[in-house]
């Protein structure tokens, strides 16, 4: 341990952290290349060849050229997931069967929470409420 000072240990840890960080960035760029709807097959192949043959330069050029598109793709993907979740909640709340005995108040409370959070519109809330009460 005498031949490896503490400062060298910190230096080694920093380089290891940067290498792992670069690997994550490389995988994120490759994933974005594959899921880009605005790139054709040849465009995806070209970017992939550049990123694989010249990894550091390829990732840097990709981030400069298409970094903004990466954010747009992430945002669009998050919106799709959010919309799918909201549709699932609406379907689950709107298609529930008749309320079990004694469970109507609990279902009404859940519906009120969904309406308050904005996952149900007034019309959907009224329909679901009528199902629970009727």
Coordinates of C-alpha atoms in Angstrom, one line a residue, residues 25-124:
X25 CA -23.7 7.8 -22.6
X26 CA -22.7 5.5 -25.4
X27 CA -25.6 3.1 -24.6
X28 CA -28.0 6.0 -24.5
X29 CA -26.8 7.3 -27.8
X30 CA -27.1 3.8 -29.4
X31 CA -30.6 3.4 -28.0
X32 CA -31.6 6.9 -29.3
X33 CA -30.2 6.0 -32.8
X34 CA -32.5 2.9 -32.9
X35 CA -35.6 4.5 -31.6
X36 CA -35.4 7.7 -33.7
X37 CA -38.5 7.9 -35.9
X38 CA -37.0 10.7 -37.9
X39 CA -33.9 8.7 -39.1
X40 CA -34.2 6.3 -42.0
X41 CA -32.4 2.9 -42.2
X42 CA -29.3 4.3 -43.8
X43 CA -29.1 7.2 -41.4
X44 CA -29.3 4.8 -38.4
X45 CA -26.7 2.6 -40.0
X46 CA -24.4 5.5 -40.7
X47 CA -24.6 6.9 -37.1
X48 CA -24.2 3.4 -35.7
X49 CA -21.0 2.7 -37.8
X50 CA -19.6 6.1 -36.7
X51 CA -20.3 5.5 -33.0
X52 CA -18.9 2.0 -33.2
X53 CA -15.8 2.7 -35.2
X54 CA -14.9 6.0 -33.6
X55 CA -16.7 5.8 -30.3
X56 CA -15.4 9.0 -28.6
X57 CA -15.7 11.1 -31.7
X58 CA -18.9 9.5 -32.8
X59 CA -20.7 10.1 -29.5
X60 CA -19.4 13.7 -29.4
X61 CA -20.6 14.4 -33.0
X62 CA -23.9 12.7 -32.3
X63 CA -24.5 14.9 -29.2
X64 CA -23.6 18.0 -31.1
X65 CA -25.7 17.2 -34.1
X66 CA -28.7 15.5 -32.5
X67 CA -28.6 16.3 -28.8
X68 CA -31.8 18.3 -28.9
X69 CA -33.6 15.5 -30.7
X70 CA -32.6 13.1 -27.9
X71 CA -34.5 15.3 -25.4
X72 CA -37.5 15.5 -27.7
X73 CA -37.5 11.7 -28.1
X74 CA -37.4 11.3 -24.3
X75 CA -40.2 13.8 -23.8
X76 CA -42.4 12.2 -26.5
X77 CA -41.8 8.8 -24.9
X78 CA -42.7 10.1 -21.5
X79 CA -45.9 11.7 -22.8
X80 CA -46.9 8.4 -24.5
X81 CA -46.4 6.5 -21.2
X82 CA -48.4 9.1 -19.3
X83 CA -51.2 9.0 -21.8
X84 CA -51.3 5.2 -21.7
X85 CA -51.4 5.2 -17.9
X86 CA -54.3 7.8 -17.9
X87 CA -56.2 5.7 -20.4
X88 CA -55.7 2.6 -18.3
X89 CA -57.0 4.5 -15.2
X90 CA -60.0 5.8 -17.1
X91 CA -60.8 2.3 -18.5
X92 CA -60.4 0.7 -15.1
X93 CA -62.6 3.3 -13.4
X94 CA -65.2 3.4 -16.2
X95 CA -65.7 -0.3 -16.7
X96 CA -66.0 -1.5 -13.1
X97 CA -69.0 -3.6 -12.4
X98 CA -71.7 -3.1 -9.7
X99 CA -70.3 -2.1 -6.3
X100 CA -70.1 -4.8 -3.7
X101 CA -72.2 -4.4 -0.6
X102 CA -70.6 -1.8 1.7
X103 CA -67.9 -0.9 -0.9
X104 CA -69.8 1.9 -2.6
X105 CA -68.4 4.7 -0.4
X106 CA -64.8 3.4 -1.0
X107 CA -65.3 3.4 -4.7
X108 CA -66.9 6.9 -4.6
X109 CA -63.9 8.2 -2.7
X110 CA -61.5 6.6 -5.3
X111 CA -63.5 8.2 -8.1
X112 CA -63.4 11.6 -6.4
X113 CA -59.6 11.3 -6.0
X114 CA -59.2 10.4 -9.7
X115 CA -61.4 13.4 -10.7
X116 CA -59.5 15.8 -8.4
X117 CA -56.2 14.7 -9.9
X118 CA -57.4 15.3 -13.4
X119 CA -57.4 11.7 -14.5
X120 CA -61.2 11.7 -15.0
X121 CA -63.3 14.3 -16.7
X122 CA -66.6 15.5 -15.2
X123 CA -68.5 13.4 -17.7
X124 CA -66.5 10.2 -16.9

